[in-house]
Short mmCIF file of C-alpha atoms in Angstrom, two decimals:
data_model
loop_
_atom_site.label_atom_id
_atom_site.label_comp_id
_atom_site.label_asym_id
_atom_site.label_seq_id
_atom_site.Cartn_x
_atom_site.Cartn_y
_atom_site.Cartn_z
CA MET A 1 -101.13 -25.41 -95.56
CA THR A 2 -100.37 -28.22 -93.09
CA LEU A 3 -103.48 -30.30 -92.55
CA ASN A 4 -104.43 -32.15 -89.39
CA ILE A 5 -107.22 -33.95 -87.63
CA ASP A 6 -108.99 -31.62 -85.23
CA ARG A 7 -111.26 -32.60 -82.36
CA ARG A 8 -114.31 -32.80 -84.63
CA ARG A 9 -113.40 -34.46 -87.89
CA LEU A 10 -110.68 -35.57 -90.24
CA ILE A 11 -109.14 -33.48 -92.98
CA ILE A 12 -106.40 -35.08 -95.02
CA GLY A 13 -103.85 -34.00 -97.58
CA ALA A 14 -104.41 -33.62 -101.28
CA GLY A 15 -103.06 -35.00 -104.51
CA LEU A 16 -104.77 -38.40 -104.29
CA GLY A 17 -106.42 -38.26 -107.67
CA LEU A 18 -109.91 -37.92 -109.11
CA GLY A 19 -110.80 -41.36 -107.82
CA ALA A 20 -111.27 -39.79 -104.39
CA LEU A 21 -114.47 -38.22 -105.67
CA LEU A 22 -115.97 -41.66 -106.16
CA LEU A 23 -115.39 -42.81 -102.60
CA PRO A 24 -118.19 -43.17 -100.06
CA GLY A 25 -117.77 -40.32 -97.63
CA GLY A 26 -119.21 -37.50 -99.68
CA LYS A 27 -118.15 -34.81 -102.07
CA LEU A 28 -117.38 -32.35 -99.26
CA LEU A 29 -114.48 -34.38 -97.89
CA ALA A 30 -113.31 -35.21 -101.40
CA THR A 31 -113.32 -31.50 -102.25
CA GLU A 32 -111.17 -30.73 -99.22
CA VAL A 33 -108.83 -33.53 -100.23
CA MET A 34 -108.53 -32.19 -103.76
CA ASN A 35 -108.08 -28.55 -102.78
CA ALA A 36 -105.33 -28.81 -100.16
CA ARG A 37 -102.04 -27.38 -101.37
CA GLY A 38 -98.59 -26.58 -100.03
CA PHE A 39 -96.82 -28.48 -97.24
CA THR A 40 -99.76 -30.69 -96.33
CA HIS A 41 -98.27 -33.08 -93.73
CA ASN A 42 -95.52 -31.28 -91.80
CA VAL A 43 -91.99 -32.78 -91.78
CA ALA A 44 -90.16 -35.83 -90.45
CA SER A 45 -86.66 -37.27 -90.17
CA GLY A 46 -85.18 -40.76 -89.91
CA GLU A 47 -82.36 -43.14 -90.79
CA PRO A 48 -80.04 -41.39 -88.31
CA ALA A 49 -76.27 -41.77 -88.55
CA PRO A 50 -73.38 -39.92 -86.90
CA ASP A 51 -72.88 -37.82 -90.03
CA SER A 52 -76.18 -37.86 -91.92
CA MET A 53 -79.97 -37.73 -91.64
CA LEU A 54 -82.87 -38.51 -93.95
CA LEU A 55 -85.49 -35.72 -94.20
CA TRP A 56 -89.12 -36.04 -95.33
CA THR A 57 -91.99 -33.77 -96.28
CA ARG A 58 -94.97 -33.60 -98.61
CA TYR A 59 -95.66 -30.67 -100.90
CA VAL A 60 -98.55 -30.28 -103.38
CA PRO A 61 -98.07 -27.28 -105.69
CA ALA A 62 -100.78 -25.02 -107.02
CA GLY A 63 -101.44 -25.27 -110.72
CA ASN A 64 -101.17 -28.17 -113.14
CA THR A 65 -97.49 -29.05 -112.87
CA ASP A 66 -96.64 -32.71 -112.45
CA GLU A 67 -93.28 -32.18 -110.72
CA VAL A 68 -91.71 -29.72 -108.29
CA ARG A 69 -88.27 -29.05 -106.76
CA LEU A 70 -87.84 -28.37 -103.05
CA GLN A 71 -84.82 -26.97 -101.24
CA ALA A 72 -83.95 -28.51 -97.85
CA GLU A 73 -81.94 -26.61 -95.24
CA MET A 74 -80.31 -27.76 -92.00
CA ALA A 75 -79.19 -25.37 -89.30
CA LEU A 76 -77.90 -25.30 -85.75
CA ASP A 77 -80.65 -22.93 -84.63
CA GLN A 78 -84.38 -22.59 -85.17
CA ALA A 79 -83.99 -19.16 -86.75
CA PHE A 80 -81.70 -20.61 -89.45
CA THR A 81 -78.99 -18.02 -88.91
CA ARG A 82 -76.40 -20.84 -88.87
CA VAL A 83 -77.26 -22.99 -91.88
CA VAL A 84 -74.79 -25.87 -92.17
CA GLY A 85 -76.21 -28.01 -94.96
CA GLY A 86 -78.84 -28.47 -97.60
CA ALA A 87 -79.83 -30.11 -100.86
CA MET A 88 -82.45 -30.04 -103.60
CA VAL A 89 -85.01 -32.79 -104.16
CA ARG A 90 -87.72 -33.46 -106.74
CA THR A 91 -91.17 -34.85 -106.13
CA GLY A 92 -94.38 -35.28 -108.08
CA ALA A 93 -97.67 -37.08 -108.35
CA TYR A 94 -95.74 -40.23 -109.26
CA ARG A 95 -94.71 -40.52 -105.58
CA ASP A 96 -97.82 -38.94 -104.08
CA TRP A 97 -95.95 -35.60 -103.72
CA THR A 98 -93.81 -36.96 -100.86
CA ALA A 99 -90.14 -36.02 -100.80
CA LYS A 100 -87.14 -37.64 -99.13
CA LEU A 101 -83.46 -36.84 -99.21
CA THR A 102 -80.37 -37.49 -97.09
CA ILE A 103 -78.16 -34.67 -95.82
CA ASP A 104 -74.51 -35.69 -95.34
CA GLY A 105 -71.55 -33.97 -93.68
CA LEU A 106 -73.21 -33.52 -90.28
CA GLN A 107 -71.55 -33.69 -86.87
CA PRO A 108 -72.21 -36.59 -84.48
CA GLY A 109 -74.39 -36.22 -81.40
CA THR A 110 -75.68 -32.83 -82.57
CA THR A 111 -79.17 -31.33 -82.57
CA TYR A 112 -80.18 -29.81 -85.90
CA TYR A 113 -83.20 -27.92 -87.20
CA TYR A 114 -84.44 -28.41 -90.75
CA ARG A 115 -87.05 -27.11 -93.16
CA PHE A 116 -88.05 -27.25 -96.81
CA ILE A 117 -88.50 -24.27 -99.13
CA ALA A 118 -90.94 -24.44 -102.05
CA PRO A 119 -90.50 -22.74 -105.44
CA ASP A 120 -92.93 -20.01 -104.39
CA GLY A 121 -90.74 -19.20 -101.36
CA SER A 122 -93.06 -20.75 -98.78
CA HIS A 123 -91.52 -22.71 -95.92
CA SER A 124 -92.48 -25.98 -94.31
CA PRO A 125 -92.77 -26.22 -90.52
CA VAL A 126 -89.39 -26.50 -88.81
CA GLY A 127 -88.34 -29.95 -87.61
CA ARG A 128 -85.83 -30.92 -84.95
CA THR A 129 -83.55 -33.92 -85.29
CA ARG A 130 -80.37 -35.32 -83.75
CA THR A 131 -77.50 -37.32 -85.22
CA LEU A 132 -76.17 -40.42 -83.51
CA PRO A 133 -73.21 -40.06 -81.13
CA VAL A 134 -69.75 -41.62 -81.48
CA GLY A 135 -67.21 -42.87 -78.96
CA GLU A 136 -68.07 -43.18 -75.30
CA VAL A 137 -71.74 -42.34 -74.67
CA ALA A 138 -73.04 -41.76 -71.14
CA SER A 139 -76.73 -42.23 -71.99
CA PHE A 140 -79.18 -42.51 -74.87
CA ARG A 141 -82.98 -42.54 -74.75
CA LEU A 142 -85.45 -43.82 -77.26
CA GLY A 143 -89.25 -43.97 -77.29
CA LEU A 144 -90.86 -47.28 -78.27
CA PHE A 145 -94.28 -47.46 -79.99
CA SER A 146 -96.53 -50.07 -81.59
CA CYS A 147 -100.06 -50.64 -82.86
CA SER A 148 -101.74 -47.29 -83.46
CA ASN A 149 -105.27 -47.85 -84.74
CA LEU A 150 -106.65 -44.39 -85.56
CA PRO A 151 -110.42 -45.07 -85.47
CA MET A 152 -110.12 -46.74 -82.05
CA GLY A 153 -108.68 -43.82 -80.12
CA TRP A 154 -106.67 -40.64 -79.82
CA PHE A 155 -102.91 -40.83 -80.20
CA ASN A 156 -102.31 -39.58 -76.66
CA ALA A 157 -99.16 -41.69 -76.38
CA TYR A 158 -97.62 -39.79 -79.30
CA ALA A 159 -98.69 -36.48 -77.78
CA HIS A 160 -97.18 -37.30 -74.38
CA ALA A 161 -93.90 -38.50 -75.86
CA ALA A 162 -93.59 -35.53 -78.23
CA GLN A 163 -93.61 -33.03 -75.36
CA ARG A 164 -90.59 -34.67 -73.73
CA GLN A 165 -87.23 -32.98 -74.09
CA ASP A 166 -85.14 -35.99 -73.06
CA MET A 167 -85.53 -38.29 -76.08
CA ASP A 168 -82.93 -38.95 -78.78
CA LEU A 169 -84.85 -41.22 -81.12
CA TRP A 170 -88.24 -42.85 -81.74
CA LEU A 171 -88.54 -46.53 -82.63
CA HIS A 172 -91.86 -47.69 -84.08
CA VAL A 173 -92.04 -51.49 -84.27
CA GLY A 174 -95.05 -51.85 -86.49
CA ASP A 175 -98.76 -51.54 -87.13
CA TYR A 176 -98.20 -47.84 -87.76
CA ILE A 177 -101.48 -47.98 -89.70
CA TYR A 178 -104.36 -50.48 -89.95
CA GLU A 179 -105.86 -51.77 -93.18
CA TYR A 180 -109.39 -52.54 -92.01
CA GLY A 181 -112.53 -51.15 -93.55
CA LEU A 182 -114.72 -49.20 -91.16
CA ALA A 183 -117.39 -51.91 -91.12
CA SER A 184 -114.98 -54.26 -89.32
CA TYR A 185 -115.03 -52.14 -86.15
CA LYS A 186 -117.61 -52.68 -83.44
CA PRO A 187 -119.52 -49.47 -82.69
CA HIS A 188 -118.21 -49.25 -79.10
CA ASP A 189 -114.61 -49.60 -80.30
CA ARG A 190 -114.69 -46.65 -82.68
CA ILE A 191 -114.63 -42.92 -82.06
CA PRO A 192 -117.02 -41.27 -84.56
CA GLU A 193 -114.70 -38.28 -85.09
CA ARG A 194 -111.77 -40.53 -86.05
CA GLN A 195 -112.67 -41.23 -89.66
CA VAL A 196 -110.26 -42.61 -92.22
CA LEU A 197 -110.17 -42.93 -95.98
CA PRO A 198 -110.79 -44.96 -98.01
CA ALA A 199 -114.22 -45.02 -96.36
CA HIS A 200 -115.43 -48.23 -98.01
CA ASP A 201 -116.03 -51.35 -95.94
CA HIS A 202 -113.40 -53.59 -97.47
CA GLU A 203 -109.70 -53.61 -96.62
CA MET A 204 -107.05 -51.59 -98.41
CA VAL A 205 -105.86 -53.34 -101.55
CA SER A 206 -104.60 -50.84 -104.14
CA LEU A 207 -101.80 -48.28 -104.12
CA LEU A 208 -104.41 -45.52 -103.91
CA ASP A 209 -105.96 -47.21 -100.86
CA TYR A 210 -102.67 -47.40 -98.99
CA ARG A 211 -101.68 -43.86 -99.91
CA MET A 212 -104.99 -42.46 -98.70
CA ARG A 213 -104.85 -44.37 -95.42
CA LEU A 214 -101.30 -43.16 -94.73
CA ALA A 215 -102.38 -39.62 -95.57
CA CYS A 216 -105.10 -39.89 -92.93
CA TYR A 217 -102.76 -41.13 -90.24
CA ARG A 218 -100.04 -38.62 -91.09
CA ALA A 219 -102.63 -35.82 -90.79
CA ASP A 220 -103.05 -36.55 -87.07
CA PRO A 221 -101.47 -33.58 -85.21
CA ASP A 222 -100.03 -35.75 -82.42
CA LEU A 223 -98.28 -38.03 -84.90
CA GLN A 224 -97.07 -35.00 -86.85
CA LYS A 225 -95.62 -33.50 -83.68
CA LEU A 226 -93.87 -36.74 -82.81
CA HIS A 227 -92.16 -36.83 -86.19
CA GLN A 228 -91.33 -33.14 -85.97
CA MET A 229 -89.48 -33.40 -82.64
CA ALA A 230 -87.03 -36.29 -83.18
CA PRO A 231 -85.91 -38.81 -85.83
CA MET A 232 -87.71 -42.14 -86.17
CA VAL A 233 -86.58 -45.64 -87.06
CA ALA A 234 -89.63 -47.54 -88.31
CA VAL A 235 -90.23 -51.29 -88.66
CA TRP A 236 -93.34 -52.48 -90.46
CA ASP A 237 -95.43 -55.37 -89.15
CA ASP A 238 -98.49 -56.98 -90.74
CA HIS A 239 -101.24 -54.34 -90.64
CA GLU A 240 -99.25 -52.05 -92.91
CA ILE A 241 -100.42 -54.56 -95.54
CA THR A 242 -102.93 -56.96 -93.89
CA ASN A 243 -103.23 -59.25 -90.87
CA ASP A 244 -100.89 -62.24 -90.33
CA SER A 245 -98.86 -61.63 -93.47
CA TRP A 246 -95.90 -63.71 -94.64
CA GLU A 247 -93.79 -63.82 -97.82
CA GLY A 248 -96.39 -65.55 -99.96
CA GLY A 249 -99.70 -64.38 -98.53
CA ALA A 250 -101.61 -63.43 -95.40
CA GLY A 251 -104.34 -64.74 -93.16
CA ASN A 252 -106.54 -61.85 -94.26
CA HIS A 253 -105.78 -61.96 -97.97
CA GLN A 254 -108.32 -63.67 -100.22
CA PRO A 255 -107.06 -63.82 -103.82
CA ALA A 256 -110.54 -64.40 -105.21
CA THR A 257 -111.77 -61.01 -104.01
CA GLU A 258 -108.57 -59.04 -103.27
CA GLY A 259 -106.43 -59.98 -106.26
CA ASP A 260 -102.84 -61.09 -106.57
CA TRP A 261 -100.89 -61.01 -103.29
CA SER A 262 -97.66 -59.80 -104.88
CA MET A 263 -99.45 -56.77 -106.32
CA ARG A 264 -101.09 -55.91 -103.01
CA LYS A 265 -97.83 -56.37 -101.13
CA ALA A 266 -95.92 -54.18 -103.59
CA ALA A 267 -98.56 -51.45 -103.33
CA GLY A 268 -98.44 -51.40 -99.52
CA MET A 269 -94.65 -51.40 -99.42
CA GLN A 270 -94.43 -48.58 -101.97
CA ALA A 271 -96.88 -46.36 -100.10
CA TYR A 272 -95.18 -47.04 -96.76
CA ARG A 273 -91.77 -46.11 -98.15
CA GLU A 274 -93.21 -42.97 -99.72
CA TRP A 275 -94.91 -41.74 -96.55
CA LEU A 276 -92.37 -42.63 -93.84
CA PRO A 277 -88.85 -41.24 -93.28
CA ILE A 278 -87.12 -44.52 -94.10
CA SER A 279 -84.75 -45.73 -96.76
CA ASP A 280 -85.49 -48.61 -99.13
CA GLU A 281 -82.95 -50.85 -97.40
CA PRO A 282 -84.84 -53.88 -96.06
CA TRP A 283 -82.84 -54.03 -92.82
CA LYS A 284 -80.14 -51.91 -91.25
CA ALA A 285 -77.89 -51.33 -88.21
CA TYR A 286 -77.50 -47.96 -86.47
CA PRO A 287 -74.37 -47.39 -84.32
CA ILE A 288 -74.88 -45.47 -81.07
CA GLY A 289 -71.21 -45.00 -80.29
CA ALA A 290 -69.64 -47.57 -77.99
CA LEU A 291 -72.90 -47.74 -76.04
CA ALA A 292 -75.21 -49.71 -78.35
CA THR A 293 -76.14 -50.87 -81.82
CA LEU A 294 -79.79 -50.68 -82.93
CA TYR A 295 -81.05 -53.08 -85.61
CA ARG A 296 -84.03 -52.43 -87.87
CA THR A 297 -85.40 -55.80 -89.01
CA GLU A 298 -87.98 -57.04 -91.53
CA SER A 299 -90.06 -60.03 -90.42
CA ARG A 300 -93.27 -59.92 -92.45
CA LEU A 301 -93.02 -59.63 -96.22
CA LEU A 302 -89.63 -60.58 -97.65
CA GLY A 303 -88.53 -63.83 -96.01
CA ARG A 304 -91.00 -65.06 -93.40
CA THR A 305 -92.36 -68.53 -94.11
CA ARG A 306 -96.03 -69.42 -93.64
CA GLN A 307 -97.21 -69.78 -90.04
CA ALA A 308 -97.60 -73.37 -88.80
CA ASP A 309 -101.20 -74.55 -89.13
CA ILE A 310 -102.38 -75.54 -85.67
CA GLU A 311 -106.04 -75.03 -86.58
CA SER A 312 -106.28 -78.44 -88.22
CA ALA A 313 -105.07 -80.09 -85.03
CA PHE A 314 -107.57 -78.06 -83.00
CA ALA A 315 -110.40 -78.98 -85.35
CA SER A 316 -109.73 -82.69 -84.96
CA GLY A 317 -110.35 -82.46 -81.21
CA SER A 318 -107.67 -85.08 -80.76
CA GLN A 319 -104.85 -84.92 -78.21
CA ALA A 320 -102.79 -87.11 -80.51
CA ALA A 321 -103.21 -84.57 -83.34
CA LEU A 322 -101.92 -81.77 -81.12
CA GLU A 323 -98.95 -83.88 -80.02
CA ALA A 324 -98.15 -84.70 -83.64
CA PHE A 325 -98.30 -80.99 -84.49
CA ARG A 326 -96.02 -80.13 -81.56
CA ASP A 327 -93.43 -82.74 -82.52
CA GLY A 328 -93.63 -82.12 -86.25
CA PRO A 329 -94.77 -78.93 -88.07
CA TRP A 330 -94.17 -76.63 -85.07
CA GLN A 331 -90.53 -77.73 -84.84
CA ASP A 332 -89.79 -77.43 -88.57
CA PRO A 333 -86.19 -76.12 -88.89
CA SER A 334 -86.94 -74.61 -92.31
CA ALA A 335 -89.46 -72.18 -90.76
CA THR A 336 -88.05 -68.66 -90.54
CA MET A 337 -89.27 -65.26 -89.40
CA LEU A 338 -86.53 -63.23 -91.05
CA GLY A 339 -85.56 -65.28 -94.08
CA LEU A 340 -82.17 -66.96 -94.26
CA GLU A 341 -80.42 -63.98 -95.87
CA GLN A 342 -81.43 -61.61 -93.10
CA GLU A 343 -80.72 -64.22 -90.43
CA SER A 344 -77.16 -64.50 -91.73
CA TRP A 345 -76.79 -60.69 -91.76
CA LEU A 346 -78.12 -60.27 -88.23
CA TYR A 347 -76.08 -63.08 -86.69
CA ARG A 348 -72.87 -61.82 -88.30
CA ALA A 349 -73.68 -58.26 -87.21
CA LEU A 350 -74.25 -59.38 -83.63
CA GLY A 351 -70.88 -61.15 -83.66
CA GLN A 352 -69.08 -58.10 -85.04
CA ASN A 353 -70.82 -55.41 -83.01
CA ALA A 354 -71.02 -57.11 -79.61
CA SER A 355 -67.28 -56.55 -79.18
CA GLN A 356 -67.57 -52.86 -80.16
CA SER A 357 -70.79 -51.72 -78.47
CA ILE A 358 -72.27 -52.79 -75.15
CA TRP A 359 -75.96 -53.28 -75.92
CA GLN A 360 -77.42 -54.98 -79.00
CA LEU A 361 -80.93 -53.56 -79.49
CA VAL A 362 -83.09 -55.49 -81.97
CA GLY A 363 -86.26 -53.75 -83.12
CA MET A 364 -88.78 -56.46 -84.00
CA GLY A 365 -92.43 -56.49 -85.04
CA THR A 366 -93.48 -59.46 -82.90
CA ILE A 367 -92.60 -60.78 -79.44
CA LEU A 368 -89.78 -63.30 -78.89
CA GLY A 369 -90.67 -64.34 -75.32
CA ARG A 370 -92.41 -67.66 -74.79
CA THR A 371 -96.05 -67.25 -73.76
CA VAL A 372 -98.68 -69.92 -73.17
CA MET A 373 -102.31 -69.34 -72.22
CA PRO A 374 -103.05 -69.87 -68.50
CA ALA A 375 -105.82 -72.38 -67.81
CA LYS A 376 -107.87 -69.93 -65.73
CA THR A 377 -108.42 -67.52 -68.61
CA VAL A 378 -111.33 -69.58 -69.93
CA ASP A 379 -113.18 -68.99 -66.66
CA TRP A 380 -112.45 -65.25 -66.88
CA LEU A 381 -114.10 -64.64 -70.25
CA ARG A 382 -116.86 -62.07 -70.47
CA PRO A 383 -120.39 -63.48 -70.13
CA ASP A 384 -121.22 -62.17 -73.60
CA ALA A 385 -118.13 -63.71 -75.22
CA SER A 386 -118.91 -65.23 -78.59
CA ALA A 387 -118.79 -68.98 -79.12
CA ARG A 388 -115.78 -68.40 -81.39
CA THR A 389 -113.89 -66.57 -78.62
CA VAL A 390 -114.69 -69.28 -76.07
CA GLN A 391 -113.50 -71.97 -78.46
CA ALA A 392 -110.30 -70.08 -79.25
CA PHE A 393 -109.36 -69.63 -75.59
CA THR A 394 -110.25 -73.26 -74.86
CA ASP A 395 -107.98 -74.37 -77.69
CA TYR A 396 -105.13 -72.13 -76.45
CA VAL A 397 -105.38 -73.77 -73.02
CA ARG A 398 -105.32 -77.24 -74.59
CA ALA A 399 -102.21 -76.25 -76.50
CA ALA A 400 -100.56 -74.81 -73.39
CA ARG A 401 -100.74 -78.17 -71.64
CA LEU A 402 -98.38 -79.47 -74.34
CA GLY A 403 -96.08 -76.44 -74.17
CA LEU A 404 -97.50 -74.83 -77.31
CA PRO A 405 -97.78 -71.01 -77.48
CA MET A 406 -100.93 -68.89 -77.75
CA TRP A 407 -100.19 -67.54 -81.22
CA MET A 408 -98.33 -69.20 -84.06
CA ASP A 409 -97.78 -65.76 -85.60
CA ARG A 410 -95.14 -64.78 -83.02
CA TRP A 411 -91.55 -65.98 -82.60
CA ASP A 412 -92.55 -68.82 -80.29
CA GLY A 413 -94.57 -70.15 -83.22
CA TYR A 414 -91.18 -70.55 -84.96
CA PRO A 415 -89.17 -72.30 -82.19
CA ALA A 416 -86.25 -73.42 -84.37
CA ALA A 417 -85.74 -69.90 -85.72
CA ARG A 418 -86.08 -68.48 -82.21
CA SER A 419 -83.36 -70.82 -80.97
CA ARG A 420 -81.08 -69.81 -83.85
CA LEU A 421 -81.41 -66.13 -82.93
CA LEU A 422 -80.82 -66.63 -79.22
CA ARG A 423 -77.89 -68.99 -79.77
CA ALA A 424 -76.32 -66.47 -82.14
CA ALA A 425 -76.60 -63.83 -79.40
CA GLN A 426 -75.08 -66.20 -76.84
CA GLN A 427 -72.22 -67.14 -79.15
CA ALA A 428 -71.53 -63.45 -79.75
CA ASP A 429 -71.55 -62.84 -75.98
CA ALA A 430 -74.05 -60.09 -76.75
CA ASN A 431 -76.12 -58.09 -74.31
CA LEU A 432 -79.25 -58.75 -76.35
CA VAL A 433 -82.25 -56.45 -75.88
CA MET A 434 -85.35 -57.19 -77.93
CA LEU A 435 -87.67 -54.19 -78.51
CA SER A 436 -90.99 -55.48 -79.77
CA GLY A 437 -94.73 -54.89 -80.01
CA ASP A 438 -97.75 -56.43 -81.79
CA SER A 439 -99.62 -57.96 -78.81
CA HIS A 440 -101.23 -54.64 -77.69
CA ASN A 441 -100.26 -55.35 -74.06
CA ALA A 442 -97.05 -54.68 -72.10
CA TRP A 443 -94.58 -57.47 -71.24
CA ALA A 444 -91.05 -57.95 -69.87
CA TYR A 445 -89.22 -61.21 -70.56
CA SER A 446 -85.90 -62.66 -69.42
CA LEU A 447 -85.13 -64.81 -72.45
CA GLN A 448 -83.49 -68.21 -72.14
CA GLU A 449 -81.96 -70.73 -74.51
CA ASP A 450 -80.49 -74.11 -73.60
CA GLY A 451 -81.23 -73.32 -69.96
CA ARG A 452 -79.01 -70.22 -69.98
CA PRO A 453 -79.85 -66.49 -69.98
CA ALA A 454 -79.90 -65.13 -73.52
CA GLY A 455 -81.17 -61.55 -73.24
CA ILE A 456 -84.15 -59.44 -72.26
CA GLU A 457 -87.23 -58.16 -74.04
CA PHE A 458 -89.22 -54.96 -73.63
CA ALA A 459 -92.55 -55.56 -75.37
CA VAL A 460 -94.54 -52.35 -75.62
CA GLN A 461 -98.29 -51.91 -75.26
CA ALA A 462 -100.36 -50.48 -78.09
CA VAL A 463 -100.88 -46.79 -78.71
CA THR A 464 -104.63 -47.45 -79.16
CA SER A 465 -105.36 -51.05 -80.19
CA GLY A 466 -107.23 -53.21 -77.67
CA GLY A 467 -105.61 -56.16 -75.87
CA ILE A 468 -106.51 -59.16 -73.74
CA GLU A 469 -108.52 -56.97 -71.39
CA GLY A 470 -111.25 -56.82 -74.00
CA SER A 471 -111.97 -60.54 -73.57
CA VAL A 472 -111.84 -60.99 -69.77
CA VAL A 473 -113.68 -59.49 -66.82
CA VAL A 474 -111.32 -60.06 -63.87
CA ASP A 475 -108.92 -57.64 -62.20
CA PRO A 476 -105.93 -57.01 -64.53
CA ARG A 477 -103.61 -57.64 -61.57
CA ASP A 478 -104.95 -61.20 -61.34
CA VAL A 479 -104.50 -61.67 -65.07
CA ALA A 480 -100.88 -60.52 -64.82
CA ARG A 481 -100.16 -62.75 -61.82
CA ILE A 482 -101.48 -65.88 -63.53
CA PHE A 483 -99.65 -65.14 -66.77
CA ILE A 484 -96.37 -64.71 -64.89
CA GLU A 485 -96.92 -67.90 -62.90
CA SER A 486 -97.63 -69.82 -66.12
CA ASN A 487 -94.66 -68.53 -68.15
CA PRO A 488 -91.10 -68.92 -66.77
CA GLU A 489 -89.58 -66.28 -69.08
CA LEU A 490 -92.19 -63.65 -68.21
CA ASP A 491 -91.15 -61.30 -65.38
CA TRP A 492 -93.94 -58.71 -65.57
CA CYS A 493 -96.92 -57.70 -67.68
CA ASP A 494 -99.82 -55.27 -67.87
CA THR A 495 -102.81 -56.48 -69.87
CA SER A 496 -105.13 -53.51 -69.57
CA ARG A 497 -103.66 -50.15 -70.62
CA ARG A 498 -102.37 -48.28 -73.67
CA GLY A 499 -99.34 -45.99 -74.09
CA TYR A 500 -95.66 -46.26 -75.02
CA ALA A 501 -92.29 -47.10 -73.47
CA MET A 502 -89.13 -45.12 -72.83
CA ILE A 503 -85.84 -47.05 -73.01
CA ASP A 504 -82.94 -45.46 -71.08
CA ILE A 505 -79.60 -46.94 -72.18
CA ARG A 506 -76.47 -46.49 -70.05
CA PRO A 507 -73.15 -48.36 -70.03
CA GLN A 508 -73.88 -50.47 -66.95
CA ARG A 509 -77.68 -50.67 -67.05
CA ILE A 510 -80.66 -50.49 -69.39
CA THR A 511 -84.06 -49.40 -68.04
CA GLY A 512 -87.48 -49.52 -69.61
CA GLU A 513 -90.33 -47.33 -68.40
CA TRP A 514 -93.80 -48.21 -69.66
CA VAL A 515 -95.94 -45.06 -69.71
CA PHE A 516 -99.70 -45.67 -69.54
CA THR A 517 -102.07 -43.04 -70.86
CA GLN A 518 -105.15 -42.22 -68.81
CA ASP A 519 -107.51 -42.78 -71.71
CA ILE A 520 -107.69 -43.10 -75.49
CA LYS A 521 -111.36 -42.20 -75.95
CA THR A 522 -110.74 -38.58 -74.95
CA HIS A 523 -107.91 -36.37 -76.11
CA GLY A 524 -105.37 -35.50 -73.41
CA LEU A 525 -101.92 -35.87 -71.86
CA ASP A 526 -102.82 -37.42 -68.50
CA VAL A 527 -101.18 -40.72 -67.57
CA SER A 528 -102.51 -43.43 -65.26
CA GLY A 529 -99.09 -44.60 -64.14
CA THR A 530 -95.71 -45.97 -65.15
CA HIS A 531 -93.69 -49.12 -64.53
CA ARG A 532 -89.90 -49.49 -64.61
CA MET A 533 -87.69 -52.53 -65.07
CA SER A 534 -83.91 -52.72 -65.44
CA ALA A 535 -81.20 -55.14 -66.45
CA GLU A 536 -77.53 -54.94 -65.56
CA ARG A 537 -74.79 -55.27 -68.13
CA ASP A 538 -73.75 -58.88 -68.82
CA ARG A 539 -76.58 -60.31 -66.67
CA ARG A 540 -78.94 -60.90 -69.64
CA ARG A 541 -81.96 -60.99 -67.37
CA PHE A 542 -84.07 -58.47 -65.52
CA SER A 543 -83.03 -57.46 -62.02
CA ALA A 544 -85.11 -58.87 -59.19
#
């Protein structure tokens, strides 16, 4: 019984415990949660290699058993007449009935079909996956996603991408789920049919909370189809735990009411690793033959230092305070996004791999490109903008006059760490390509360091989460023009639409195509347009 969200309401998988009966949302939904059995959430694959693949499913058995064994099979055809591999895996309530295992001994650059078989002989849906190629590779395509807030809209971007037959891999760069309670959404932002559990008004905090929220998201049929059609490499960002997180806390974590941060962080990480087709390795490199190397990074929970506190300088109202912040805390060389251990790993990997593969693709939760707030944006705010929003935009403009970025939570809020990364890429003579998300809008940057080209960045728009367009009333083309004029690294942007990006990698050129869905408030596959940008090998900047 594979569960999914239909057009009317949400039904999620089972096995979440008797506590579900106590949740606001009613006994009917809780009963459905408790009664679902079998393969409740389809299948998924990830952690691709030339000779192996990680497989995932979730199976809740009938009866009172607390553990079950599943058989996985891999074949060269959908009918499974040519089975080439398999293994047995255990799961139980102790891991929310999710199951993961890695199949070895596969052939590179090969499409496989896989399924799981339960003790009662029932089969999971059949998934399709593809191992990474070796040697000379003519082309490789990956889909890039970020920021999928389920109550705010339909996952039309996932649906559109899943129907494509030309993709080798999905890369999700974070905010795969959102932690907010339903009361935090404005009525016009939410779709009534897109309910999530837990249904209480506060944020997720406990392991049960995170498991239930992931179960809701993974019940969405468009997300299920995406996972079913190709392997995924997934990078978490902050909303997998809570907003603006760092190693020792988060902007949205209040210990007095939400408990110990380390416990909350551990709960979110455990649930994420249970429910996604990823390994427990904190960061990893994936070789795509001689064409490219893809890096999965971790920039939120294990090594990131606390964001620089510009709010105190804003609150003072003093120009001198902002200048002191710019010349002091903002420039702190001890500030790090990745942590020093991961920085060392990534810089060494860039040096080693840049001589063996053409493109160095770094999957990152937040944007690297420098972005300041244009002065005109204050005049463009909606007439009904709150006093808090007006003050925030006014402060961003004040900061921009001193060269300070809009958000301290991004890489340009950590300028010393940003310089270390870009200099490492330059020293490695790497064709650096940053693949990032988080902002909810679409951006293309030609990155620079020490006045020299250092790489390019494809920053993808959100699947559903709202962006800058929610705060301003002018034509998005004017917004884009002013942002580009105000930011030397920025070559193009779209600040109004949702969707995903397709990255086409070839030996001499890399091309990004942003695909914009027609709508997120209705369910459908229509698109409102696309935009393409390319960079030539060894140019380290976008083509004119």
